GROMACS .gro file of C-alpha atoms in nm:
model
  126
    1UNK     CA    1  -3.371  -0.312  -2.102
    2UNK     CA    2  -3.145  -0.399  -1.811
    3UNK     CA    3  -3.190  -0.229  -1.479
    4UNK     CA    4  -2.928  -0.220  -1.205
    5UNK     CA    5  -3.055  -0.182  -0.850
    6UNK     CA    6  -2.815  -0.119  -0.564
    7UNK     CA    7  -2.881  -0.197  -0.200
    8UNK     CA    8  -2.693  -0.236   0.126
    9UNK     CA    9  -2.592   0.121   0.195
   10UNK     CA   10  -2.625   0.273   0.539
   11UNK     CA   11  -2.452   0.453   0.822
   12UNK     CA   12  -2.160   0.302   1.010
   13UNK     CA   13  -1.881   0.415   1.234
   14UNK     CA   14  -1.523   0.430   1.117
   15UNK     CA   15  -1.370   0.085   1.113
   16UNK     CA   16  -1.700  -0.082   1.036
   17UNK     CA   17  -1.809  -0.284   0.734
   18UNK     CA   18  -2.087  -0.282   0.478
   19UNK     CA   19  -2.167  -0.501   0.180
   20UNK     CA   20  -2.330  -0.341  -0.120
   21UNK     CA   21  -2.530  -0.545  -0.369
   22UNK     CA   22  -2.625  -0.469  -0.727
   23UNK     CA   23  -2.901  -0.679  -0.879
   24UNK     CA   24  -2.941  -0.682  -1.258
   25UNK     CA   25  -3.286  -0.739  -1.402
   26UNK     CA   26  -3.433  -0.738  -1.751
   27UNK     CA   27  -3.224  -0.855  -2.046
   28UNK     CA   28  -2.935  -0.995  -1.849
   29UNK     CA   29  -2.723  -1.103  -2.143
   30UNK     CA   30  -2.374  -1.110  -2.003
   31UNK     CA   31  -2.197  -0.787  -1.932
   32UNK     CA   32  -1.828  -0.780  -2.017
   33UNK     CA   33  -1.738  -0.535  -1.743
   34UNK     CA   34  -1.903  -0.429  -1.417
   35UNK     CA   35  -1.790  -0.182  -1.158
   36UNK     CA   36  -1.860   0.035  -0.858
   37UNK     CA   37  -1.827   0.412  -0.856
   38UNK     CA   38  -1.885   0.669  -0.585
   39UNK     CA   39  -1.956   1.037  -0.572
   40UNK     CA   40  -1.919   1.258  -0.267
   41UNK     CA   41  -2.087   1.601  -0.246
   42UNK     CA   42  -1.896   1.855  -0.451
   43UNK     CA   43  -1.666   1.593  -0.602
   44UNK     CA   44  -1.649   1.410  -0.930
   45UNK     CA   45  -1.767   1.052  -0.965
   46UNK     CA   46  -1.473   0.816  -0.921
   47UNK     CA   47  -1.414   0.454  -1.000
   48UNK     CA   48  -1.380   0.232  -0.693
   49UNK     CA   49  -1.350  -0.120  -0.833
   50UNK     CA   50  -1.417  -0.322  -1.146
   51UNK     CA   51  -1.446  -0.683  -1.249
   52UNK     CA   52  -1.428  -0.850  -1.587
   53UNK     CA   53  -1.723  -1.084  -1.563
   54UNK     CA   54  -1.572  -1.354  -1.780
   55UNK     CA   55  -1.229  -1.391  -1.618
   56UNK     CA   56  -1.313  -1.255  -1.274
   57UNK     CA   57  -1.013  -1.025  -1.293
   58UNK     CA   58  -1.047  -0.732  -1.056
   59UNK     CA   59  -0.893  -0.390  -1.004
   60UNK     CA   60  -0.927  -0.123  -0.739
   61UNK     CA   61  -0.867   0.242  -0.677
   62UNK     CA   62  -0.559   0.300  -0.463
   63UNK     CA   63  -0.775   0.456  -0.193
   64UNK     CA   64  -0.967   0.131  -0.131
   65UNK     CA   65  -0.709  -0.134  -0.220
   66UNK     CA   66  -0.688  -0.392   0.059
   67UNK     CA   67  -1.013  -0.275   0.221
   68UNK     CA   68  -1.277  -0.331  -0.049
   69UNK     CA   69  -1.352  -0.647  -0.246
   70UNK     CA   70  -1.563  -0.667  -0.560
   71UNK     CA   71  -1.724  -0.999  -0.647
   72UNK     CA   72  -2.004  -1.144  -0.856
   73UNK     CA   73  -2.264  -1.417  -0.828
   74UNK     CA   74  -2.362  -1.496  -1.183
   75UNK     CA   75  -2.646  -1.733  -1.091
   76UNK     CA   76  -2.818  -1.441  -0.919
   77UNK     CA   77  -2.708  -1.173  -1.167
   78UNK     CA   78  -2.568  -0.988  -0.868
   79UNK     CA   79  -2.254  -0.782  -0.812
   80UNK     CA   80  -2.117  -0.714  -0.464
   81UNK     CA   81  -1.882  -0.471  -0.297
   82UNK     CA   82  -1.757  -0.578   0.044
   83UNK     CA   83  -1.625  -0.274   0.227
   84UNK     CA   84  -1.415  -0.322   0.539
   85UNK     CA   85  -1.231  -0.080   0.767
   86UNK     CA   86  -1.447   0.203   0.642
   87UNK     CA   87  -1.321   0.559   0.680
   88UNK     CA   88  -1.510   0.890   0.689
   89UNK     CA   89  -1.365   0.972   0.348
   90UNK     CA   90  -1.552   0.672   0.205
   91UNK     CA   91  -1.877   0.861   0.261
   92UNK     CA   92  -2.048   0.895  -0.078
   93UNK     CA   93  -2.330   0.783  -0.301
   94UNK     CA   94  -2.220   0.449  -0.447
   95UNK     CA   95  -2.324   0.344  -0.796
   96UNK     CA   96  -2.317   0.013  -0.977
   97UNK     CA   97  -2.228   0.026  -1.346
   98UNK     CA   98  -2.201  -0.219  -1.633
   99UNK     CA   99  -2.105  -0.240  -1.999
  100UNK     CA  100  -2.120  -0.514  -2.263
  101UNK     CA  101  -1.836  -0.392  -2.481
  102UNK     CA  102  -1.475  -0.508  -2.441
  103UNK     CA  103  -1.369  -0.178  -2.596
  104UNK     CA  104  -1.349   0.159  -2.431
  105UNK     CA  105  -1.145   0.388  -2.213
  106UNK     CA  106  -1.008   0.329  -1.863
  107UNK     CA  107  -1.244   0.149  -1.630
  108UNK     CA  108  -1.217   0.419  -1.365
  109UNK     CA  109  -1.374   0.679  -1.593
  110UNK     CA  110  -1.753   0.689  -1.582
  111UNK     CA  111  -1.779   0.724  -1.960
  112UNK     CA  112  -1.661   0.364  -1.995
  113UNK     CA  113  -1.997   0.237  -1.870
  114UNK     CA  114  -2.333   0.253  -2.044
  115UNK     CA  115  -2.567   0.121  -1.775
  116UNK     CA  116  -2.603   0.265  -1.426
  117UNK     CA  117  -2.797   0.207  -1.109
  118UNK     CA  118  -2.962   0.478  -0.906
  119UNK     CA  119  -2.708   0.470  -0.622
  120UNK     CA  120  -2.704   0.380  -0.255
  121UNK     CA  121  -2.577   0.610   0.019
  122UNK     CA  122  -2.287   0.514   0.244
  123UNK     CA  123  -2.213   0.737   0.543
  124UNK     CA  124  -1.915   0.675   0.770
  125UNK     CA  125  -1.887   0.869   1.093
  126UNK     CA  126  -1.568   0.922   1.290
   0.00000   0.00000   0.00000
């Protein structure tokens, strides 16, 4: 069974940067789709970015477009999220997610993904 383990969260001031990592272990047969989600206290989990692992095609939520970059390093079975120009509203628990199926609903809905990490906290102060 595959496990996803996030790391790289922390506390930064507004305008700062962080890079999140998501390491996949276990049966690492290729995922079709991987993504990052976040959930702030009292809010629903929202899709931040996704990547099709085969083509490398990416997509982002409007709120992070131009500031965040999702990428992958297949040799290390690792997914990244580079976050620049962080804002206080980016504060949330960030989750890595993955799915092997090419079929499903919109990527930004959590139900699209079958495998999840435990989350890593990102806190941005003003």
